[in-house]
XYZ file of C-alpha atoms in Angstrom:
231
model
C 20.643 -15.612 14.045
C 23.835 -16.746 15.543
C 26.042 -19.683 14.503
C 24.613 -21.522 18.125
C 21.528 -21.956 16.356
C 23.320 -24.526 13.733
C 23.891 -27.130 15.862
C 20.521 -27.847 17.297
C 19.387 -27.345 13.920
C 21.183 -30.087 12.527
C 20.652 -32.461 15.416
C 17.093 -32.226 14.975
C 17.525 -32.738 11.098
C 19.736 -35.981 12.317
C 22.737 -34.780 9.972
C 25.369 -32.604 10.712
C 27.149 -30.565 7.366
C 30.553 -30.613 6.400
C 30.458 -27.236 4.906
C 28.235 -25.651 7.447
C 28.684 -22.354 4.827
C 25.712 -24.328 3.160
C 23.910 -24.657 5.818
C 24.037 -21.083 6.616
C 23.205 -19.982 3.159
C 19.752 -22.056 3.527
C 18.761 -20.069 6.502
C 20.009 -16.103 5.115
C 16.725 -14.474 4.032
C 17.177 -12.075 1.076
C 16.604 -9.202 3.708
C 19.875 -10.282 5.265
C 21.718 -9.470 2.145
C 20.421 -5.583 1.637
C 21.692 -5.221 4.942
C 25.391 -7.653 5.068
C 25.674 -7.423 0.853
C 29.752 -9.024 1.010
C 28.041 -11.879 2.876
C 27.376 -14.039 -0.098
C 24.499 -15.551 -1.266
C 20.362 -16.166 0.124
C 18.821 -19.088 -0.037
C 17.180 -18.455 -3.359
C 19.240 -20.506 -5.413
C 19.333 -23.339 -2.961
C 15.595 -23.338 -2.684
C 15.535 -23.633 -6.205
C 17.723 -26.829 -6.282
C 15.668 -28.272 -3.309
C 12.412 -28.231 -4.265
C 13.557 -30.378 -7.564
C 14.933 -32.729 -4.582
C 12.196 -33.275 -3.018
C 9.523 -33.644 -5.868
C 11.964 -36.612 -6.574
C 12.024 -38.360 -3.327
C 8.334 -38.019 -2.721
C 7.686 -38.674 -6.142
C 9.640 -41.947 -5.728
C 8.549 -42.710 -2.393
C 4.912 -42.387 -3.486
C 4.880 -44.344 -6.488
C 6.581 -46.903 -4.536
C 3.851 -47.001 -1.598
C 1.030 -46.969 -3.740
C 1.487 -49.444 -7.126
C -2.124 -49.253 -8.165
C -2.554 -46.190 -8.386
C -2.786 -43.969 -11.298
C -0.772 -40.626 -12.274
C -3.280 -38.052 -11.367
C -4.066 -39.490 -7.599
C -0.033 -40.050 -7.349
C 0.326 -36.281 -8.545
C -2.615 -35.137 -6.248
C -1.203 -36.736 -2.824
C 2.491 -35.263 -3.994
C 0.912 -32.025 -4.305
C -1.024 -32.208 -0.895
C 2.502 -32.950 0.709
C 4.963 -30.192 -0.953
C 2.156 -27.504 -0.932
C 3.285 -24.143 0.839
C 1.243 -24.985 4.006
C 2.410 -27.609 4.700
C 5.944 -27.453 4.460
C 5.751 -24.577 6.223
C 4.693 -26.943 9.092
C 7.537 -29.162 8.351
C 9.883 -25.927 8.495
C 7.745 -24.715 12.124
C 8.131 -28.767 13.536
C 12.001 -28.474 12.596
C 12.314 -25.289 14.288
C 14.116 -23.792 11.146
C 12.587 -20.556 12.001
C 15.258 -20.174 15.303
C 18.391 -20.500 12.443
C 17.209 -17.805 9.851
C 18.626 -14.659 9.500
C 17.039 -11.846 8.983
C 17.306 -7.934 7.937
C 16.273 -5.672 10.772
C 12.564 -4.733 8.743
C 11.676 -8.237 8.011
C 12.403 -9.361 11.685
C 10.476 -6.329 12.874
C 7.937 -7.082 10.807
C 7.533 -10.514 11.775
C 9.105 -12.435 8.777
C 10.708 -15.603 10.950
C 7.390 -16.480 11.372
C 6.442 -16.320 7.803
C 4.937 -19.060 6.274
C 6.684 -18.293 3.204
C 9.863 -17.801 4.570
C 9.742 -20.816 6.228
C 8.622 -22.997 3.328
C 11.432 -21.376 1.012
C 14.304 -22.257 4.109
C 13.050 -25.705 4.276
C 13.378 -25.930 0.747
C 16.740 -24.165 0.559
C 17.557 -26.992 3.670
C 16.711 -29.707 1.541
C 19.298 -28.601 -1.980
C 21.926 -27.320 0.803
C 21.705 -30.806 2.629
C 22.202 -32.541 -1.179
C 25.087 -30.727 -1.983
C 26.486 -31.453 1.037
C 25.995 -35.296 0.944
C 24.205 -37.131 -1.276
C 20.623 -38.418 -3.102
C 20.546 -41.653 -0.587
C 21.242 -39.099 1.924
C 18.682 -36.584 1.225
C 15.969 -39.150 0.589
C 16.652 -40.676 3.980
C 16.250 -37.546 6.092
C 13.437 -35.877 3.945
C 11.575 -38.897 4.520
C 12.604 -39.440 8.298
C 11.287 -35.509 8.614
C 7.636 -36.624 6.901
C 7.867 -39.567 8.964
C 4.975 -42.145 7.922
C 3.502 -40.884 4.363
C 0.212 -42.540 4.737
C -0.339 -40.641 8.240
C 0.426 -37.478 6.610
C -1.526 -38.028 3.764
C -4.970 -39.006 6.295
C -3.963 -36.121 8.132
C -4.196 -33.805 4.995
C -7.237 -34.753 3.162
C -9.076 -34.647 6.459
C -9.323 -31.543 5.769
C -8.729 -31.627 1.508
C -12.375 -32.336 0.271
C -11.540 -31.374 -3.383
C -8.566 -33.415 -2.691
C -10.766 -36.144 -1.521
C -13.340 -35.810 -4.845
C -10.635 -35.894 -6.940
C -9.153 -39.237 -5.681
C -13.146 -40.485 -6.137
C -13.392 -39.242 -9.580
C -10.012 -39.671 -11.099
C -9.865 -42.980 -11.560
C -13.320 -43.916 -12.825
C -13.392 -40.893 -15.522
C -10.041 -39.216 -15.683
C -7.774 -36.097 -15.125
C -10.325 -33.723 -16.507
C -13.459 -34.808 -15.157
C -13.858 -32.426 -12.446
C -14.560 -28.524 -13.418
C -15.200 -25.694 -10.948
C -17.120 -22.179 -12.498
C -18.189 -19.842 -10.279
C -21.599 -19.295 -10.589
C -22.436 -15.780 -8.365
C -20.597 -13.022 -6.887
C -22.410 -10.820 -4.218
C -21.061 -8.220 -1.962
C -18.997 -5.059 -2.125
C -15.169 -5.894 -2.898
C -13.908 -5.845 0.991
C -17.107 -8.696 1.677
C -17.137 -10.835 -1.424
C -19.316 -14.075 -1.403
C -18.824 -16.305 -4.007
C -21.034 -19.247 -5.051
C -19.300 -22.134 -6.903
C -20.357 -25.179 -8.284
C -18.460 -28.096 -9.618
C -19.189 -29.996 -12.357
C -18.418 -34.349 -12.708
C -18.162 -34.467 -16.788
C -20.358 -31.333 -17.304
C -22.901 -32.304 -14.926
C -23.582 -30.384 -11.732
C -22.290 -32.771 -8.600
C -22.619 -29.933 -5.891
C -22.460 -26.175 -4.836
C -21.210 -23.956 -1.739
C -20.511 -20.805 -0.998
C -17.573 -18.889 0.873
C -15.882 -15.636 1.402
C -13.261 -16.300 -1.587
C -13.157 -18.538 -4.506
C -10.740 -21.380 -2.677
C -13.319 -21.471 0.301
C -16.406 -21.700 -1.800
C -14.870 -25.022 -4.646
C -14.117 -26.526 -0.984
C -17.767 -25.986 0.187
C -18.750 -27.405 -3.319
C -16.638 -30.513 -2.991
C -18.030 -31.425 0.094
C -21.612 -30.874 -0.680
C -20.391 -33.269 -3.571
C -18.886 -35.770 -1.321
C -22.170 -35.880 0.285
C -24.026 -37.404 -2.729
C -21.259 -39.830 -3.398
C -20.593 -43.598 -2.093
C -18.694 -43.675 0.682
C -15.127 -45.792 -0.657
């Protein structure tokens, strides 16, 4: 990365740091450091402090735009929208990945395209651009990079079906209501199939299969979703 990578960075961000140190230390990769160790600190620390940032705004925001409902659908939509994946996207739509810097290996190796590289920079972004300003200030350009919540939200449990049970289920019988066992394993360890079923207060609501254990609760919630109302 060089410093001519800031500036478009922060225009697209729509704020522009006083102490652009901060703003470099969001974007300097741990690999940067084995390499440059007298150039101070990664963005470890500062990820730290943002993620706490923004769990609050969307936690506020959220419970805001949605005053009926209850705890675990507010905690379920905040998780769909600060999960690795998709603040990765955030970090890829930002174009963070142009800014970071890099050790030789990790660059080599592909790391600026990392999702988790990206997702920890974002986060990083977010306590750098705190420090830098204020809460007011953070909340207004986290939210202006999510843009409409609801949108997001549609967008995500699209493709979310245990997302999508759980909003079904939660309110009508509670946090716990939902349990997913895996009920077979078949295949040699490099082609694993894996049956799950999921369970609506101990009784069976649906059951899928899928080459790891994330894949096959999804298949279950949808063959779930399929005996359901439509709401």
């Amino acid at each position: 990365m060089s410093r001519e990578a800031l500036p478009p960075l922060q225009a697209r961000l729509g704020y522009v740091f006083r102490d652009v140190n901060l703003l470099e230390r969001a974007v300097t990769h741990p690999s940067w450091l084995q390499e440059h160790p007298d150039e101070g600190e990664s963005y470890q620390r500062l990820e730290f402090l943002g993620d706490a940032v923004l769990q609050l705004v969307l936690t506020e925001a959220l419970f805001q735009l949605y005053p009926a409902e209850r705890e675990g659908v507010l905690s379920q939509r905040r998780a769909s929208l600060t999960k690795g994946t998709f603040l990765a996207q955030l970090a890829r739509e930002l174009g963070i990945e142009t800014a970071l810097r890099l050790g030789a290996s990790e660059e080599s190796g592909g790391g600026r395209l990392r999702a988790s590289a990206l997702e920890d920079a974002l986060e990083a972004l977010i306590g750098a651009l705190y420090l830098d300003s204020d809460l007011a200030t953070a909340r207004r350009v986290v939210l202006g990079l999510y843009g409409d919540l609801a949108d997001r939200l549609a967008q995500e449990t699209t493709d979310n079906p245990k997302g999508r049970l759980q909003e079904l289920i939660q309110p009508m019988h509670g946090n716990d209501a939902l349990r997913y066992e895996v009920t077979r394993t078949e295949g040699a360890d490099h082609a694993r199939e894996y049956e799950v079923t999921v369970y609506i207060l101990s009784r069976p609501a649906g059951t899928g299969r899928g080459t790891s254990k994330k894949l096959a609760e999804e298949a279950a919630a949808r063959a779930a979703l399929a005996t359901l109302p439509k709401v």
